[in-house]
Coordinates of C-alpha atoms in Angstrom, one line a residue:
M528 CA 56.6 -5.6 -34.9
N529 CA 54.8 -8.3 -36.6
A530 CA 51.9 -6.5 -38.5
P531 CA 48.5 -8.3 -38.1
N532 CA 47.0 -8.9 -41.6
L533 CA 43.8 -7.0 -41.7
R534 CA 41.4 -7.6 -44.5
S535 CA 39.5 -4.8 -46.6
E536 CA 37.8 -5.4 -49.7
G537 CA 39.5 -2.1 -50.9
L538 CA 42.6 -1.4 -49.1
T539 CA 45.5 -3.7 -50.2
Q540 CA 47.9 -5.5 -47.6
E541 CA 50.6 -3.5 -49.0
S542 CA 48.7 -0.1 -48.2
L543 CA 47.7 -1.4 -44.8
K544 CA 51.4 -2.5 -43.9
V545 CA 52.8 0.9 -44.9
T546 CA 50.3 2.8 -43.1
Q547 CA 51.0 0.6 -40.2
N548 CA 54.9 1.5 -40.4
F549 CA 53.8 5.3 -40.8
I550 CA 51.8 5.2 -37.6
I551 CA 54.4 3.5 -35.5
G552 CA 57.1 5.9 -36.7
G553 CA 54.9 8.7 -35.6
L554 CA 54.5 7.4 -32.4
T555 CA 58.3 6.3 -32.0
Q556 CA 60.5 8.6 -33.8
P557 CA 60.9 12.6 -33.8
L558 CA 58.5 14.4 -36.0
P559 CA 59.9 15.6 -39.4
D560 CA 60.5 19.2 -39.9
S561 CA 57.7 19.5 -41.9
F562 CA 55.8 19.4 -39.0
Q563 CA 57.1 22.2 -37.1
S564 CA 54.3 24.4 -38.0
V565 CA 51.9 22.2 -36.0
E566 CA 54.1 21.4 -33.1
I567 CA 51.9 23.6 -30.9
G568 CA 49.0 21.1 -31.5
R569 CA 51.3 18.0 -30.6
I570 CA 48.5 16.6 -28.3
T571 CA 46.0 16.7 -31.1
M572 CA 48.5 14.8 -33.4
L573 CA 49.0 12.2 -30.6
M574 CA 45.3 11.7 -30.7
F575 CA 45.3 11.0 -34.4
Y576 CA 48.3 8.6 -34.0
L577 CA 46.6 6.6 -31.0
G578 CA 43.2 6.2 -32.8
A579 CA 45.0 5.0 -36.1
Y580 CA 47.2 2.6 -33.9
K581 CA 44.1 1.0 -32.3
I582 CA 42.5 0.3 -35.8
L583 CA 45.6 -1.0 -37.4
F584 CA 47.0 -3.1 -34.7
P585 CA 43.8 -4.7 -33.0
E586 CA 45.8 -7.4 -31.1
Q587 CA 48.6 -5.5 -29.9
P588 CA 48.4 -3.2 -26.7
I589 CA 49.7 0.4 -27.3
N590 CA 52.2 -0.4 -24.2
K591 CA 54.2 -2.7 -26.7
V592 CA 55.1 0.4 -28.8
I593 CA 55.4 3.3 -26.4
D594 CA 55.8 4.0 -22.5
T595 CA 52.1 4.5 -21.7
E596 CA 52.9 5.8 -18.3
K597 CA 55.4 8.4 -19.4
T598 CA 53.0 9.5 -22.2
I599 CA 50.1 9.8 -19.8
Q600 CA 52.2 11.8 -17.3
Y601 CA 53.3 14.1 -20.4
I602 CA 49.7 14.8 -21.2
L603 CA 48.8 15.5 -17.6
T604 CA 51.5 18.1 -17.3
S605 CA 49.9 20.2 -20.0
L606 CA 46.8 20.8 -17.8
S607 CA 46.9 24.3 -17.2
V608 CA 46.2 24.9 -13.4
K609 CA 48.9 28.0 -13.0
S610 CA 46.5 30.8 -12.3
D611 CA 44.1 31.3 -9.6
S612 CA 41.9 33.6 -11.5
K613 CA 38.5 32.3 -12.3
E614 CA 38.5 34.2 -15.6
V615 CA 41.2 31.9 -17.1
F616 CA 40.3 28.8 -18.9
Q617 CA 42.2 25.9 -17.1
G618 CA 41.9 23.3 -19.6
F619 CA 44.8 21.4 -21.6
T620 CA 47.3 23.2 -23.7
G621 CA 48.7 21.8 -27.1
C622 CA 52.1 21.0 -25.7
E623 CA 54.4 22.2 -23.1
M624 CA 55.7 25.1 -25.4
Y625 CA 52.0 26.3 -25.4
G626 CA 52.3 26.6 -21.6
I627 CA 53.6 30.2 -21.7
F628 CA 50.2 31.6 -22.3
K629 CA 49.2 30.2 -18.9
H630 CA 45.9 29.0 -19.9
G631 CA 44.1 26.2 -21.8
H632 CA 42.5 25.8 -25.0
I633 CA 39.2 24.0 -25.5
S634 CA 40.2 22.0 -28.6
Y635 CA 43.5 20.7 -27.1
T636 CA 41.6 19.9 -24.0
Y637 CA 39.4 17.6 -26.1
A638 CA 42.3 16.1 -27.5
A639 CA 44.2 15.5 -24.3
L640 CA 41.3 13.6 -22.8
A641 CA 40.6 11.5 -26.0
S642 CA 44.5 10.6 -25.8
L643 CA 44.3 9.8 -22.2
S644 CA 41.2 7.6 -22.6
Q645 CA 42.9 5.5 -25.5
L646 CA 45.9 5.0 -23.4
G647 CA 43.6 3.5 -20.9
Y648 CA 43.7 6.4 -18.3
D649 CA 40.5 6.5 -16.2
L650 CA 39.3 10.1 -16.7
R651 CA 37.6 10.1 -13.6
R652 CA 40.8 10.4 -11.9
I653 CA 41.4 13.9 -13.1
D654 CA 40.6 17.0 -10.7
K655 CA 38.0 18.3 -13.1
S656 CA 36.6 20.9 -11.1
S657 CA 39.1 23.5 -12.4
I658 CA 38.3 22.8 -16.0
V659 CA 34.4 22.6 -15.7
N660 CA 34.3 25.7 -13.5
S661 CA 36.3 27.8 -16.1
Y662 CA 33.8 26.9 -19.1
H663 CA 32.3 30.3 -18.9
T664 CA 35.5 32.2 -19.8
L665 CA 35.4 30.9 -23.4
F666 CA 31.9 32.4 -23.8
R667 CA 31.9 35.2 -26.4
K668 CA 29.5 37.8 -25.5
E669 CA 29.5 39.5 -29.1
C670 CA 28.0 36.4 -30.4
K671 CA 25.4 34.5 -28.3
G672 CA 25.8 30.8 -27.8
V673 CA 29.5 30.6 -29.5
F674 CA 32.4 29.6 -27.3
A675 CA 36.2 30.5 -28.3
T676 CA 39.2 28.4 -28.5
S677 CA 40.9 30.2 -25.5
L678 CA 41.1 33.4 -23.9
E679 CA 43.2 35.2 -26.7
E680 CA 41.7 38.3 -28.2
E681 CA 42.3 37.0 -31.7
G682 CA 41.4 33.7 -31.0
E683 CA 38.6 32.0 -33.3
Y684 CA 35.3 31.2 -32.3
D685 CA 32.7 29.2 -34.2
I686 CA 30.9 25.9 -34.2
R687 CA 34.1 23.8 -34.3
F688 CA 34.6 25.0 -30.8
I689 CA 31.3 24.3 -29.5
Y690 CA 31.6 20.9 -30.8
S691 CA 35.1 20.8 -28.7
L692 CA 33.3 21.9 -25.6
C693 CA 30.6 19.2 -25.9
A694 CA 33.0 16.6 -26.5
T695 CA 35.0 17.8 -23.5
C696 CA 32.0 17.9 -21.3
Y697 CA 30.7 14.5 -22.3
L698 CA 34.3 12.8 -21.5
L699 CA 34.5 14.4 -18.2
N700 CA 30.7 13.6 -17.7
D701 CA 30.0 16.9 -16.3
W702 CA 28.4 19.7 -18.2
G703 CA 28.9 22.4 -15.2
N704 CA 26.7 25.4 -15.7
I705 CA 26.7 25.1 -19.3
N706 CA 23.4 26.4 -20.9
K707 CA 22.4 23.7 -23.4
E708 CA 19.6 25.5 -24.8
I709 CA 21.7 28.7 -25.6
L710 CA 24.3 26.2 -27.6
F711 CA 21.3 24.6 -29.3
E712 CA 20.1 27.7 -30.4
F713 CA 23.5 29.0 -31.7
I714 CA 23.8 25.6 -33.6
M715 CA 20.6 25.8 -35.5
S716 CA 21.3 29.5 -36.4
C717 CA 24.2 28.1 -38.3
R718 CA 22.0 26.0 -40.6
S719 CA 21.8 26.9 -44.3
Y720 CA 19.0 26.9 -47.0
D721 CA 20.0 23.2 -47.8
F722 CA 19.7 21.9 -44.0
A723 CA 23.4 21.4 -43.6
F724 CA 25.7 23.8 -41.3
G725 CA 28.2 26.4 -41.8
Q726 CA 30.7 27.5 -39.4
M727 CA 29.1 30.6 -38.1
P728 CA 25.2 31.9 -39.4
K729 CA 25.0 32.9 -42.7
R730 CA 28.0 30.7 -43.8
E731 CA 28.3 28.1 -46.6
S732 CA 27.5 24.6 -45.7
H733 CA 30.4 22.6 -44.9
G734 CA 31.1 18.8 -44.1
G735 CA 33.2 19.7 -41.1
S736 CA 30.7 22.1 -39.8
T737 CA 27.8 19.7 -40.3
Y738 CA 29.8 17.1 -38.2
C739 CA 30.5 19.5 -35.4
A740 CA 26.5 20.4 -35.4
I741 CA 25.2 16.9 -35.4
Q742 CA 27.6 15.5 -33.1
S743 CA 27.4 18.4 -30.7
L744 CA 23.6 17.8 -30.5
S745 CA 23.8 14.3 -30.0
L746 CA 26.1 14.7 -27.1
M747 CA 24.0 17.0 -25.5
G748 CA 20.8 14.5 -25.9
M749 CA 19.0 17.1 -28.3
I750 CA 19.3 15.3 -31.6
N751 CA 15.7 14.4 -31.5
R752 CA 14.8 18.1 -31.7
L753 CA 16.5 18.3 -35.4
D754 CA 13.9 18.3 -38.2
H755 CA 14.3 18.3 -41.8
I756 CA 16.7 15.1 -41.3
E757 CA 16.0 13.6 -44.7
E758 CA 16.9 16.9 -46.6
L759 CA 20.2 16.7 -44.5
V760 CA 21.0 13.1 -45.2
Q761 CA 20.3 13.7 -48.8
W762 CA 23.1 16.8 -48.7
L763 CA 25.5 14.4 -47.0
V764 CA 24.9 11.4 -49.6
Q765 CA 25.5 14.0 -52.3
K766 CA 29.0 14.8 -51.0
S767 CA 30.2 11.5 -52.0
Y768 CA 31.7 11.3 -55.7
L769 CA 34.4 8.7 -55.9
G770 CA 35.5 9.9 -52.2
F771 CA 33.9 12.4 -49.8
S772 CA 34.2 16.1 -50.4
G773 CA 33.2 18.7 -47.7
R774 CA 31.5 21.2 -49.9
I775 CA 29.4 21.5 -53.2
N776 CA 31.9 21.4 -56.4
K777 CA 34.9 20.6 -54.3
P778 CA 37.2 17.8 -54.9
A779 CA 37.1 14.6 -52.6
D780 CA 39.4 14.5 -49.6
T781 CA 40.1 11.7 -47.4
C782 CA 39.3 13.3 -44.0
Y783 CA 35.6 13.5 -45.1
N784 CA 35.6 9.7 -44.7
Y785 CA 35.1 10.4 -41.1
W786 CA 33.5 14.2 -41.3
I787 CA 30.7 12.9 -43.5
G788 CA 30.9 9.4 -42.5
S789 CA 30.5 9.6 -39.0
T790 CA 27.7 12.0 -39.2
L791 CA 25.6 9.5 -41.3
K792 CA 26.6 6.7 -38.7
T793 CA 25.1 9.2 -35.9
L794 CA 22.0 9.8 -37.8
G795 CA 21.7 6.1 -38.7
Y796 CA 22.1 6.4 -42.4
E797 CA 25.5 5.1 -43.1
H798 CA 24.1 2.1 -45.1
L799 CA 23.5 4.7 -48.0
I800 CA 27.3 5.0 -48.5
D801 CA 28.6 3.3 -51.5
K802 CA 31.6 1.6 -49.8
K803 CA 33.6 0.7 -52.9
F804 CA 34.0 4.1 -54.1
V805 CA 35.4 5.4 -51.0
L806 CA 37.6 2.6 -50.4
A807 CA 39.1 2.8 -54.0
F808 CA 39.7 6.6 -53.4
T809 CA 41.3 5.8 -50.1
E810 CA 43.4 3.4 -51.6
N811 CA 44.8 5.7 -54.2
C812 CA 45.6 8.1 -51.5
V813 CA 47.9 5.8 -49.6
S814 CA 51.6 6.8 -49.9
K815 CA 53.4 3.6 -50.7
R816 CA 56.7 5.4 -50.3
F817 CA 56.3 7.1 -47.0
G818 CA 53.1 5.2 -45.6
G819 CA 50.0 6.9 -44.2
I820 CA 47.3 8.6 -46.1
G821 CA 47.0 12.2 -47.6
K822 CA 44.1 14.1 -48.2
N823 CA 44.3 13.2 -52.2
Q824 CA 46.5 11.4 -54.6
E825 CA 48.9 14.1 -54.9
A826 CA 49.1 15.0 -51.1
L827 CA 51.9 13.9 -48.7
P828 CA 50.7 11.6 -45.8
D829 CA 49.8 13.1 -42.5
P830 CA 48.2 11.9 -39.2
M831 CA 45.0 13.6 -39.6
H832 CA 44.0 12.4 -42.8
T833 CA 45.2 9.0 -42.0
F834 CA 43.2 9.0 -38.7
C835 CA 40.1 10.4 -40.4
S836 CA 40.4 8.0 -43.3
L837 CA 40.8 4.7 -41.2
T838 CA 38.1 5.9 -38.5
G839 CA 35.7 6.9 -41.2
L840 CA 35.9 3.6 -43.0
S841 CA 35.5 1.7 -39.9
L842 CA 32.3 3.5 -39.1
I843 CA 30.7 2.7 -42.2
G844 CA 31.6 -0.8 -42.2
A845 CA 34.4 -0.8 -44.8
L846 CA 37.4 -1.6 -42.6
P847 CA 36.6 -4.1 -39.4
V848 CA 37.8 -3.1 -36.1
K849 CA 37.2 -5.2 -32.9
Y850 CA 35.8 -2.6 -30.7
T851 CA 33.2 0.0 -31.2
I852 CA 33.9 3.5 -32.1
D853 CA 31.7 6.0 -30.9
S854 CA 31.1 8.2 -34.0
R855 CA 30.5 11.2 -32.0
I856 CA 34.0 11.4 -30.4
G857 CA 36.1 9.2 -32.8
I858 CA 37.5 6.9 -30.1
E859 CA 35.9 3.8 -28.0
K860 CA 33.5 5.1 -25.6
P861 CA 34.9 5.1 -22.2
S862 CA 33.5 2.3 -19.9
Y863 CA 32.1 4.8 -17.2
L864 CA 30.0 6.5 -19.7

């Protein structure tokens, strides 16, 4: 496939081309053995590959590379509607192997919907009633306002899964009986002394958790109720040293191109980012041998860091794209919204 020449004042043509090859390989070839541990989240990896592809190949439809109809059907078969019980979350699973649990997972549901949208599938065609009517099964009674990943007793629950819930509701354009006020109260309870957010109340502020908090508030239409924005923006900007980091006194990591960059974009302060330093750091994290982008200069490349690096650069205006990425969901906004 002929690779288009993208222009970026920081990423070289060599880096862009080897990263294009990395993405094409991920979409068309079996995943390497090292990815076995994340096989259960294959749909999330697909979302990352598709998002990066659209940025790197703006002129070439995805159906030139993969069978989109077959891929769409593969995703749709992971929709868990196997139980008649109203106490089972009937969302999407991460892959066919996960189906043995007979219930959905809220983060994989968001990833599945985002992937379908990027493949050109109209999400209004999904029979969403089973998903919407089972949101309540993820609500954790022991911690008011928080939702879990799934019904597993050992399943995680924190602000990340509130974001997955909000993104799912937004993409389906249906919030069901979700009480947004309770979600708002929990999100605000996760705010720390520095006005950024942790995963749970009284936890350390974190770039990823702050992303989840701000984007959830925006998706719910409650961002106008957020105060101390100036202090929050200061915290976010201070995470930029060469590249972005997620916490105080932590090294830079390319995934925060997106978690920090998109949060500033949603708040309207992305112009405060010094693009040349972020671009230079990202360039140094490109694997010239394998293609793709790793978390830092020593790390092997992976689809998540590649997607987050490129999407973050696009949102802050450091890598041009020919469509508008919605900073709250990481993909182009569906036309029906």
